[in-house]
Amino acid sequence: MKKVLLEMEDQKNSYEQKAKESLQKVLEEKMNAEQQLQSTQRSLALAEQKCEEWRSQYEALKEDWRTLGTQHRELESQLHVLQSKLQGADSRDLQMNQALRFLENEHQQLQAKIECLQGDRDLCSLDTQDLQEAMWAMAPSADGGDCCSTGSVPGQ
């Protein structure tokens, strides 16, 4: 019986040892699992933080995009207004250039007329002088009086 008791004691010790080893192994696995859980939780927290940063950046970029779109539309509108003004200015410039050419042409024509009239005047002046000289030559003496006399002296 003692032998059986000893065997039973050995079996008990063996089971206890195996139970302790199994318990130790389970505890180690539990600790590893808890460490992995903590590591995963930290990774999740970092991922959530990055996600929030990206979401914030996305919202800021979306707002910037809206602002740029508005500015682009305003600049396009201003460009159309300026193009319209430029077309008006080009049209006025064309009209002014045409008017300038017309006035320059008219000036040249008037200048030519002036030169022609001055030439005619000079000829008439010479003819008048020649006529006055001819009249003085034909005029009666100074004491008789003359109905055609103008009182001017020949050569003036």
XYZ file of C-alpha atoms in Angstrom:
156
model
C 0.000 0.000 0.000
C 2.806 2.262 0.738
C 3.992 1.671 -2.689
C 0.640 2.631 -4.102
C 0.601 5.690 -1.936
C 4.048 6.615 -3.165
C 3.023 6.100 -6.723
C -0.049 8.147 -6.150
C 2.101 10.818 -4.526
C 4.446 10.759 -7.534
C 1.491 10.987 -9.877
C 0.099 13.828 -7.833
C 3.470 15.625 -7.968
C 3.754 14.916 -11.660
C 0.239 16.294 -12.289
C 0.957 19.294 -10.127
C 4.193 19.898 -12.016
C 2.431 19.547 -15.352
C -0.390 21.798 -14.114
C 2.148 24.378 -12.956
C 3.946 24.207 -16.316
C 0.636 24.486 -18.157
C -0.432 27.337 -15.916
C 2.938 29.026 -16.444
C 2.570 28.568 -20.204
C -0.980 29.959 -20.124
C 0.218 32.931 -18.050
C 3.031 33.600 -20.534
C 0.569 33.374 -23.431
C -1.771 35.696 -21.556
C 1.040 38.198 -20.996
C 2.060 37.966 -24.666
C -1.557 38.463 -25.700
C -1.868 41.481 -23.366
C 1.354 42.941 -24.797
C 0.080 42.391 -28.332
C -3.243 43.956 -27.310
C -1.471 47.013 -25.875
C 0.720 47.273 -28.989
C -2.346 46.958 -31.214
C -4.187 49.569 -29.114
C -1.237 51.956 -29.450
C -1.150 51.337 -33.214
C -4.895 51.909 -33.384
C -4.576 55.161 -31.401
C -1.777 56.332 -33.721
C -3.820 55.338 -36.769
C -6.856 57.202 -35.406
C -4.670 60.252 -34.704
C -3.231 60.110 -38.246
C -6.717 59.655 -39.631
C -7.896 62.737 -37.734
C -4.885 64.735 -38.993
C -5.596 63.638 -42.556
C -9.290 64.445 -42.142
C -8.368 67.890 -40.847
C -5.938 68.417 -43.740
C -8.577 67.180 -46.165
C -11.123 69.671 -44.812
C -8.559 72.503 -44.954
C -7.635 71.578 -48.524
C -11.302 71.339 -49.454
C -11.867 74.849 -48.067
C -8.763 76.125 -49.885
C -10.077 74.527 -53.069
C -13.429 76.310 -52.630
C -11.631 79.607 -52.006
C -9.408 79.112 -55.047
C -12.465 78.256 -57.138
C -14.174 81.449 -56.030
C -11.043 83.503 -56.708
C -10.689 81.837 -60.114
C -14.273 82.699 -61.050
C -13.788 86.294 -59.868
C -10.551 86.619 -61.855
C -12.223 85.158 -64.943
C -15.024 87.684 -64.553
C -12.508 90.519 -64.204
C -10.651 89.180 -67.232
C -13.852 89.255 -69.307
C -14.553 92.814 -68.159
C -10.998 93.880 -69.040
C -11.202 92.116 -72.409
C -14.458 93.937 -73.100
C -12.865 97.256 -72.105
C -9.860 96.465 -74.265
C -12.101 95.737 -77.246
C -13.873 99.054 -76.642
C -10.532 100.836 -76.385
C -9.308 99.114 -79.552
C -12.482 100.197 -81.335
C -12.075 103.785 -80.112
C -8.386 103.678 -81.069
C -9.330 102.533 -84.571
C -11.929 105.308 -84.839
C -9.447 107.891 -83.543
C -6.797 106.697 -86.002
C -9.304 106.948 -88.851
C -10.323 110.422 -87.701
C -6.644 111.415 -87.405
C -5.912 110.167 -90.926
C -8.976 112.047 -92.194
C -7.852 115.248 -90.437
C -4.281 114.855 -91.683
C -5.627 114.366 -95.209
C -7.878 117.391 -94.824
C -4.942 119.377 -93.432
C -2.840 118.446 -96.447
C -5.667 119.450 -98.785
C -6.152 122.754 -96.966
C -2.397 123.372 -96.967
C -2.370 122.746 -100.718
C -5.312 125.175 -101.143
C -3.533 127.766 -99.001
C -0.413 127.441 -101.115
C -2.507 127.694 -104.285
C -4.393 130.741 -102.945
C -1.136 132.371 -101.857
C 0.186 131.800 -105.350
C -3.017 133.308 -106.816
C -2.777 136.233 -104.390
C 0.841 136.845 -105.360
C -0.163 136.782 -109.050
C -3.115 139.074 -108.394
C -0.888 141.387 -106.408
C 1.566 141.536 -109.289
C -1.283 142.083 -111.767
C -2.708 144.812 -109.537
C 0.651 146.468 -109.270
C 1.101 146.255 -113.031
C -2.363 147.761 -113.546
C -1.675 150.587 -111.084
C 1.566 151.373 -112.800
C -0.189 151.320 -116.182
C -2.906 153.601 -114.820
C -0.383 156.071 -113.486
C 1.293 156.102 -116.757
C -2.004 156.918 -118.497
C -3.265 159.320 -115.886
C -3.606 163.054 -116.788
C -1.426 165.548 -115.076
C -1.522 166.069 -111.346
C -3.401 169.399 -111.541
C -6.300 168.073 -113.594
C -7.465 165.489 -111.192
C -8.329 161.957 -112.025
C -11.501 160.050 -111.313
C -9.710 156.671 -111.169
C -7.024 157.796 -108.768
C -6.778 155.976 -105.478
C -4.356 158.396 -103.941
C -1.584 155.866 -103.881
C 1.818 156.463 -105.227
C 3.095 154.099 -107.909
C 5.489 151.515 -106.569
C 3.840 151.170 -103.170
